[in-house]
Short mmCIF file of C-alpha atoms in Angstrom, two decimals:
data_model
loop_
_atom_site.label_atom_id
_atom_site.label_comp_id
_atom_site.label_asym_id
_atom_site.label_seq_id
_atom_site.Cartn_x
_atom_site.Cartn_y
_atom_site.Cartn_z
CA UNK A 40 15.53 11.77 9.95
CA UNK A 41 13.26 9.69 9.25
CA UNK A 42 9.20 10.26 8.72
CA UNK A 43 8.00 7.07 10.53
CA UNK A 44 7.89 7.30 14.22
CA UNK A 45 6.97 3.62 14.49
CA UNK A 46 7.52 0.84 12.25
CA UNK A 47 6.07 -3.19 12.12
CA UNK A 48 7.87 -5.09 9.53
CA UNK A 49 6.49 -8.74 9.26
CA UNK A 50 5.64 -8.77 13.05
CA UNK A 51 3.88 -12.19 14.33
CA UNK A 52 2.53 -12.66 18.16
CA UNK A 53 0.69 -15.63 18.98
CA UNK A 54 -1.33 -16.35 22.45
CA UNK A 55 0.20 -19.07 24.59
CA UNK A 56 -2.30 -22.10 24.41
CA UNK A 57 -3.51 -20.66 20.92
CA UNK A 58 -3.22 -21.61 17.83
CA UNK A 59 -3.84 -18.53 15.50
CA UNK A 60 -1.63 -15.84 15.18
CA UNK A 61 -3.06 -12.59 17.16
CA UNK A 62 -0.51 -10.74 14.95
CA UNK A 63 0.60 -12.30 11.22
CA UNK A 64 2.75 -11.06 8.94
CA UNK A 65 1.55 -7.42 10.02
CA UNK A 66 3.77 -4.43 8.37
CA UNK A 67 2.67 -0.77 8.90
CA UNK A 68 3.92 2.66 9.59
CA UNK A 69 2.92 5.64 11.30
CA UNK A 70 3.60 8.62 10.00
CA UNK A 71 4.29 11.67 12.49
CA UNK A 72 2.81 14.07 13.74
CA UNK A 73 -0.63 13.12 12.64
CA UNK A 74 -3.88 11.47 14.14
CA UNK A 75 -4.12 8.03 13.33
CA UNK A 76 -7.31 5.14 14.13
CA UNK A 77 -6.99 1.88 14.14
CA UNK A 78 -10.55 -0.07 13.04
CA UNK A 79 -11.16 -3.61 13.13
CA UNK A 80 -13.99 -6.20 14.27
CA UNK A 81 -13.20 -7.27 17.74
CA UNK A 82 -10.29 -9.69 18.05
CA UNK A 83 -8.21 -8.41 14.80
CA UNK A 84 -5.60 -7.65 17.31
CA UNK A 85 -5.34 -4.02 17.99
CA UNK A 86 -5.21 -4.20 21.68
CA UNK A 87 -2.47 -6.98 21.03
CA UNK A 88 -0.71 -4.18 18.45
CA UNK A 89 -0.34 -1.67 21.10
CA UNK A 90 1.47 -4.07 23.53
CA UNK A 91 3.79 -4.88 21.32
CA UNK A 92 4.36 -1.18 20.27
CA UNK A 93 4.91 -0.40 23.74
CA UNK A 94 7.62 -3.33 24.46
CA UNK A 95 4.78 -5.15 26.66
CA UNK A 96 4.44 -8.24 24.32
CA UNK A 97 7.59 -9.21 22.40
CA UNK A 98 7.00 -10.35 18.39
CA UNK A 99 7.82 -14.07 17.75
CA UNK A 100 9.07 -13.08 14.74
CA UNK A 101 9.83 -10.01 12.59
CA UNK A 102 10.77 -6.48 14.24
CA UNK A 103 9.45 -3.29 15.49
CA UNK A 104 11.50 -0.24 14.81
CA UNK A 105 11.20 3.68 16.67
CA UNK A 106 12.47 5.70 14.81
CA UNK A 107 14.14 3.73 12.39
CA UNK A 108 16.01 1.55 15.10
CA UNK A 109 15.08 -1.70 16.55
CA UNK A 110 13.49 -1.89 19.59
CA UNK A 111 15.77 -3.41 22.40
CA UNK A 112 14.14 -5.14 24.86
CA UNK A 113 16.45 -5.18 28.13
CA UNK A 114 14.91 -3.01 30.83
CA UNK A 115 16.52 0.24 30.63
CA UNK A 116 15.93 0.57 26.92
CA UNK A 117 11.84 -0.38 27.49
CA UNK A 118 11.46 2.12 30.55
CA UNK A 119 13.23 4.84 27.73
CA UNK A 120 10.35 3.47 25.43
CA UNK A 121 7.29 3.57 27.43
CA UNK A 122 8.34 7.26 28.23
CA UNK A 123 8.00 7.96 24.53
CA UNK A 124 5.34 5.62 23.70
CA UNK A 125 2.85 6.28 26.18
CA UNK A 126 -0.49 3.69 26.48
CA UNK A 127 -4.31 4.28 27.85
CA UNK A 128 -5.90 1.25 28.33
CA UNK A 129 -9.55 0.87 27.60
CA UNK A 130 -10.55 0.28 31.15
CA UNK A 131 -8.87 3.12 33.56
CA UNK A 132 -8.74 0.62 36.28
CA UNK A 133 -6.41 -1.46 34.66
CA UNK A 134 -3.57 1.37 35.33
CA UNK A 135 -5.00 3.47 38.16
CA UNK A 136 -3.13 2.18 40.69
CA UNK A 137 -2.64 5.17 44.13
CA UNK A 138 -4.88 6.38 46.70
CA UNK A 139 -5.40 9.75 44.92
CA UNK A 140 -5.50 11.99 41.91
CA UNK A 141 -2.36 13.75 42.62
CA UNK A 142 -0.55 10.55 43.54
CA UNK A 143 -1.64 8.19 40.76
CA UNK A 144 -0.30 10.72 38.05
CA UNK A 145 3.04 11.50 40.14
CA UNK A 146 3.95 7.88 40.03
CA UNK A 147 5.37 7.74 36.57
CA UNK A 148 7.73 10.63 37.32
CA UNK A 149 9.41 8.17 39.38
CA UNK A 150 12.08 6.70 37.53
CA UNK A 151 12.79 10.40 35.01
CA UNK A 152 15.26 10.72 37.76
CA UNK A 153 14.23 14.37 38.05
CA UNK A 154 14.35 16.87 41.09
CA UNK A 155 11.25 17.34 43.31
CA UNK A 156 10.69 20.62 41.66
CA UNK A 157 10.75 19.30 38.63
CA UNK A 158 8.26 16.83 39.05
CA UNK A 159 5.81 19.10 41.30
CA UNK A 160 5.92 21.55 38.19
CA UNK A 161 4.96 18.91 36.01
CA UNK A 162 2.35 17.84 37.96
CA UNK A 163 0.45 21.09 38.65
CA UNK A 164 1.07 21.60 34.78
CA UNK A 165 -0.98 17.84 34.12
CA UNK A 166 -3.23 18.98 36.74
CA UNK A 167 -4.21 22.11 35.27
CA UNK A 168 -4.44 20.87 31.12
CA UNK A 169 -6.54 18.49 32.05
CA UNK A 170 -9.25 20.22 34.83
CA UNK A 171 -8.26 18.02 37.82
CA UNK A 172 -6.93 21.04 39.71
CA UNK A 173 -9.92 20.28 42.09
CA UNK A 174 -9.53 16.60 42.12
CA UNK A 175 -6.11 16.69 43.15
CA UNK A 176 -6.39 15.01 46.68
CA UNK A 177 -9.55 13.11 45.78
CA UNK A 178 -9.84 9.56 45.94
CA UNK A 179 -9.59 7.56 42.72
CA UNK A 180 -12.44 4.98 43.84
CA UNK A 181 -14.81 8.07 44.22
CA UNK A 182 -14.23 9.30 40.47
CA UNK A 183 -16.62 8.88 37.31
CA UNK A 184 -15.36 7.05 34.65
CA UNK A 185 -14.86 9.77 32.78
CA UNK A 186 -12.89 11.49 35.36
CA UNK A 187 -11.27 8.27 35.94
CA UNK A 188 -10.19 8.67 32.05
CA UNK A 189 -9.17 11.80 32.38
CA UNK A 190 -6.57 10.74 35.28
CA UNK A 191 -5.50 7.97 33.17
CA UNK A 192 -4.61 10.25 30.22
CA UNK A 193 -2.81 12.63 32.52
CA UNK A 194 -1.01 10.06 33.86
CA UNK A 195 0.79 8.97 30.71
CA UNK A 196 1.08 12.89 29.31
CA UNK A 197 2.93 13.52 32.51
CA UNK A 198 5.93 11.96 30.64
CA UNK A 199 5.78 13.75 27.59
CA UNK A 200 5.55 11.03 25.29
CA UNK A 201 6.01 11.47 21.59
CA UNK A 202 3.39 8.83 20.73
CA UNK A 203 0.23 8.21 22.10
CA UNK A 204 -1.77 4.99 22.43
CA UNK A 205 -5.40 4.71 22.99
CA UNK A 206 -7.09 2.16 23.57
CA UNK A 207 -10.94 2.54 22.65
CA UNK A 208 -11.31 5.85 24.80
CA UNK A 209 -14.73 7.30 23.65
CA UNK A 210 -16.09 3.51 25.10
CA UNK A 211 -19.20 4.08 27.40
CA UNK A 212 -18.39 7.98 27.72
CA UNK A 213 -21.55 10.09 27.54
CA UNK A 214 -21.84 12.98 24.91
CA UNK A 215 -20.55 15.85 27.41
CA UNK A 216 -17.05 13.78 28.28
CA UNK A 217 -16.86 13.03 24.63
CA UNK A 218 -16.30 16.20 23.88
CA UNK A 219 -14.39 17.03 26.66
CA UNK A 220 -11.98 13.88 25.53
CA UNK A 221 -12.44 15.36 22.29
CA UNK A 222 -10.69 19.11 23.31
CA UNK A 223 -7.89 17.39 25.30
CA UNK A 224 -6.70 15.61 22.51
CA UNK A 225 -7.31 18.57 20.00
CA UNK A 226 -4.51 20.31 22.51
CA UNK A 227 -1.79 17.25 23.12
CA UNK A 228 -1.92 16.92 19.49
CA UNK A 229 -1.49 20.85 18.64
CA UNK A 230 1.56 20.19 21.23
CA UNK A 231 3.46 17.80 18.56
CA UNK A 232 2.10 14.86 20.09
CA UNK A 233 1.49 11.62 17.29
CA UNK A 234 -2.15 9.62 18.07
CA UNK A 235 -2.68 6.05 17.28
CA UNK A 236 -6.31 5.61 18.38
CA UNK A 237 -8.27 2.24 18.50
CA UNK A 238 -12.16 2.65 18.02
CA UNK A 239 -15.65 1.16 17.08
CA UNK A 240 -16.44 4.79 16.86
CA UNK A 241 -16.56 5.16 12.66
CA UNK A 242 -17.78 8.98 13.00
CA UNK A 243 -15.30 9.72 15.88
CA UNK A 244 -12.96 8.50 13.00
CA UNK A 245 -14.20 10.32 9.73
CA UNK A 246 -14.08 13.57 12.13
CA UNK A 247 -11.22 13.58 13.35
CA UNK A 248 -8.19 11.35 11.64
CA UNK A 249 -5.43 12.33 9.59
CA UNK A 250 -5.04 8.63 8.60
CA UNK A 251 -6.57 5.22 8.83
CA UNK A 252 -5.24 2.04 9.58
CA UNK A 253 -7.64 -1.45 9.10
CA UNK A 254 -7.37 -4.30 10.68
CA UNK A 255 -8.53 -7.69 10.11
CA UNK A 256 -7.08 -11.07 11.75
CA UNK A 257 -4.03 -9.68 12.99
CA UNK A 258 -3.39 -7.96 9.35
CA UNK A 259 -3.05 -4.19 7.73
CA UNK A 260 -6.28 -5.11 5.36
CA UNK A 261 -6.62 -1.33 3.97
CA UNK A 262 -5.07 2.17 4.81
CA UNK A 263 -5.56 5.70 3.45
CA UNK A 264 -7.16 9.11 4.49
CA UNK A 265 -10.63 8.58 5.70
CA UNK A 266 -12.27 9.44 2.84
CA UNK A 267 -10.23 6.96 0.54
CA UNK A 268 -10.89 4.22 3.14
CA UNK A 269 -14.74 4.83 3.39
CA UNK A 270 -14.73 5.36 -0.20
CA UNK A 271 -14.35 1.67 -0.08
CA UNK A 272 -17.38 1.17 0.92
CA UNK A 273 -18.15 -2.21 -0.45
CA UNK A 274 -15.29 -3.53 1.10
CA UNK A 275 -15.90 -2.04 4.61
CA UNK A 276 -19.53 -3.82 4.43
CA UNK A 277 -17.70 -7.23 3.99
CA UNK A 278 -14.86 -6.74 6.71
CA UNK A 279 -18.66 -6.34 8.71
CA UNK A 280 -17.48 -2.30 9.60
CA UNK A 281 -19.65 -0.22 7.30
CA UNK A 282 -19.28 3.02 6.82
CA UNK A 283 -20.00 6.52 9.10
CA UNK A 284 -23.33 8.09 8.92
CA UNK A 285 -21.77 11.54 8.15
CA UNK A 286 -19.86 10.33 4.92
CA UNK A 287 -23.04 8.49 3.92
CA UNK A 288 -25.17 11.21 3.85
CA UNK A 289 -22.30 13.98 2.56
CA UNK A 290 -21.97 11.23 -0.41
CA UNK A 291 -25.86 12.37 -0.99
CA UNK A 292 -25.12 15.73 -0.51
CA UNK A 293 -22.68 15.83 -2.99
CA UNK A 294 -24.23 13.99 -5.59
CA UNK A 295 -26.85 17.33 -5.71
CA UNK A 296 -24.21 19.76 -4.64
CA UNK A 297 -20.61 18.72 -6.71
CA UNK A 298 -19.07 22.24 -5.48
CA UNK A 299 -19.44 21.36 -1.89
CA UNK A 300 -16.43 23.37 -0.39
CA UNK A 301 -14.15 21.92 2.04
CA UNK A 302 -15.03 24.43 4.66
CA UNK A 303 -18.62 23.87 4.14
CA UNK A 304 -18.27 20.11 4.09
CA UNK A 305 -16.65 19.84 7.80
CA UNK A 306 -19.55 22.23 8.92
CA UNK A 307 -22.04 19.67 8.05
CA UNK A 308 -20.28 16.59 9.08
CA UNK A 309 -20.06 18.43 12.19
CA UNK A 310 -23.64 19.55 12.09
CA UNK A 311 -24.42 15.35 11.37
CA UNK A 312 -22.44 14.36 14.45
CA UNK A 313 -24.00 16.67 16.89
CA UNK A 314 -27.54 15.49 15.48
CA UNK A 315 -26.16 12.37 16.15
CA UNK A 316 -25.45 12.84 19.97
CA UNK A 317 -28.61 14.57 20.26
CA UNK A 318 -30.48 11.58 18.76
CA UNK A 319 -28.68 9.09 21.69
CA UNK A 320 -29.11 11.45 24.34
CA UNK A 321 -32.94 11.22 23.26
CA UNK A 322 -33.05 7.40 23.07
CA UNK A 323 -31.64 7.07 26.36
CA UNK A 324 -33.93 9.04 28.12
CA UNK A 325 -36.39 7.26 26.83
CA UNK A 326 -34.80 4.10 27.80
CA UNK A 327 -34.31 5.43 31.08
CA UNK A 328 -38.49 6.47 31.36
CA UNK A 329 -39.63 3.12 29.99
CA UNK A 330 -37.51 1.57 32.45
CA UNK A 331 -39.19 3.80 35.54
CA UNK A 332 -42.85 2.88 34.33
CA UNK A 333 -42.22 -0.67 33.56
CA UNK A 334 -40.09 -0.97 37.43
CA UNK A 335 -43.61 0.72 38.91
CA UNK A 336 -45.92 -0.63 36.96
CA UNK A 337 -44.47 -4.17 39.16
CA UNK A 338 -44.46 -2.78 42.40
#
């Protein structure tokens, strides 16, 4: 059996109407079983690498391989796929698509060919892993976004895939759904499920992945365990990425503590990230006040 659950070898994709390859030359593998990010500046092509991993786009040229054997691309072989490979878009609006909760994240179950047991079981299950028990028969349009998120990630764990895509999920959550993201993928993970996550989100990253992946114009620049990548750090300042704030300041730490422990290390990048949230929380309530006195100050 092999150890790569998904597999780019030489894979191109260009635009129609462009010129420059979205995808070039790109060969990777990810490894299962573990949490993976994808980094890049905008427009590197991650968004365009998880349509093609999920049969959406097509490569121009090379292949992409699940489990060792080349995707097919008639239509029973991609609805097989996109049960296994499951995809969260950025925005949930671009796949919420029923009236309510409990019908959006029923609608996948629809061609498992499985009995209406079956698929009510699965949906209380979804339902209940993910706190939308209450939500059930609410309307999508009356949602937050990040109960909107939520829905969307239910609706793709509903299948049981054995890879999941996400698209930039953290984007415009607060600190409290954060973490709440944050605990539901601790758990679908823990179930045996493999993560390929893109994200801006560097500390998000040296927190919480197994493995890195960078990307820079459509190519696998650099790859390694987060601290091998951000031990790069000269070369993450000239792809314009930088580094976290956590490894930054651990690097200090270190320097006048060599013994650190590994136990004691993830306390304090821990300990940085929730100073972190605290510090944004802060800034946006200021925000918010200057805002108010400036709006009444011009009434």
């Amino acid at each position: 059996m092999s150890q790569w659950l998904l597999e780019f070898k030489d894979v191109y994709y260009t635009y129609p109407g462009t010129n420059r390859p979205a995808i070039a030359s790109l060969t990777l593998r990810l490894p299962i079983g573990k949490r993976i990010a994808l980094i890049g500046q905008n427009g590197c092509g991650k968004t365009t690498l998880f349509l093609l991993a999920n049969g959406l786009y097509k490569p121009q040229q090379g292949r992409i391989c699940w489990k060792s054997d080349r995707i097919n691309y008639n239509r029973q072989s991609l609805i097989q796929l996109r049960q296994q490979v499951g995809l969260v878009f950025q925005h949930p609006e671009q796949q919420l698509i029923a009236s309510t909760v409990e019908e959006d994240i029923s609608y996948g179950l629809c061609n498992l060919e499985l009995d209406e047991k079956t698929i009510a079981q699965r949906i209380e299950q979804v339902l209940e892993e993910f706190g939308l028990t209450s939500l059930a028969t609410k309307p999508i349009h009356q949602l937050s976004l990040g109960q909107k998120k939520r829905v969307s990630l239910a609706d793709v764990m509903v299948l049981q895939p054995e890879l999941l895509l996400l698209d930039e999920p953290t984007a415009y959550l607060d600190p409290l759904h954060t973490r709440q993201l944050a605990q539901l993928l601790q758990t679908i993970h823990a179930n045996g499920t493999t993560i390929l996550m893109a994200t801006h989100d560097l500390d998000w990253v040296y927190r919480w992945a197994d493995w890195v992946l960078v990307l820079d114009r459509g190519q696998l620049f650099l790859e390694g365990t987060p601290q091998d990548v951000f031990s790069k750090q000269e070369v993450m300042e000239k792809l314009q990425l930088g580094v976290p704030l956590a490894f930054e300041l651990l690097s200090l730490i270190e320097e006048m503590e060599p013994q650190l422990s590994q136990s004691r290390t993830q306390d304090l990048v821990d300990a940085i990230a929730q100073l972190k949230n605290k510090i944004q929380q802060k800034l946006v309530g200021d925000i918010k006040h200057i805002a108010r006195a400036i709006a009444l100050s011009n009434r």
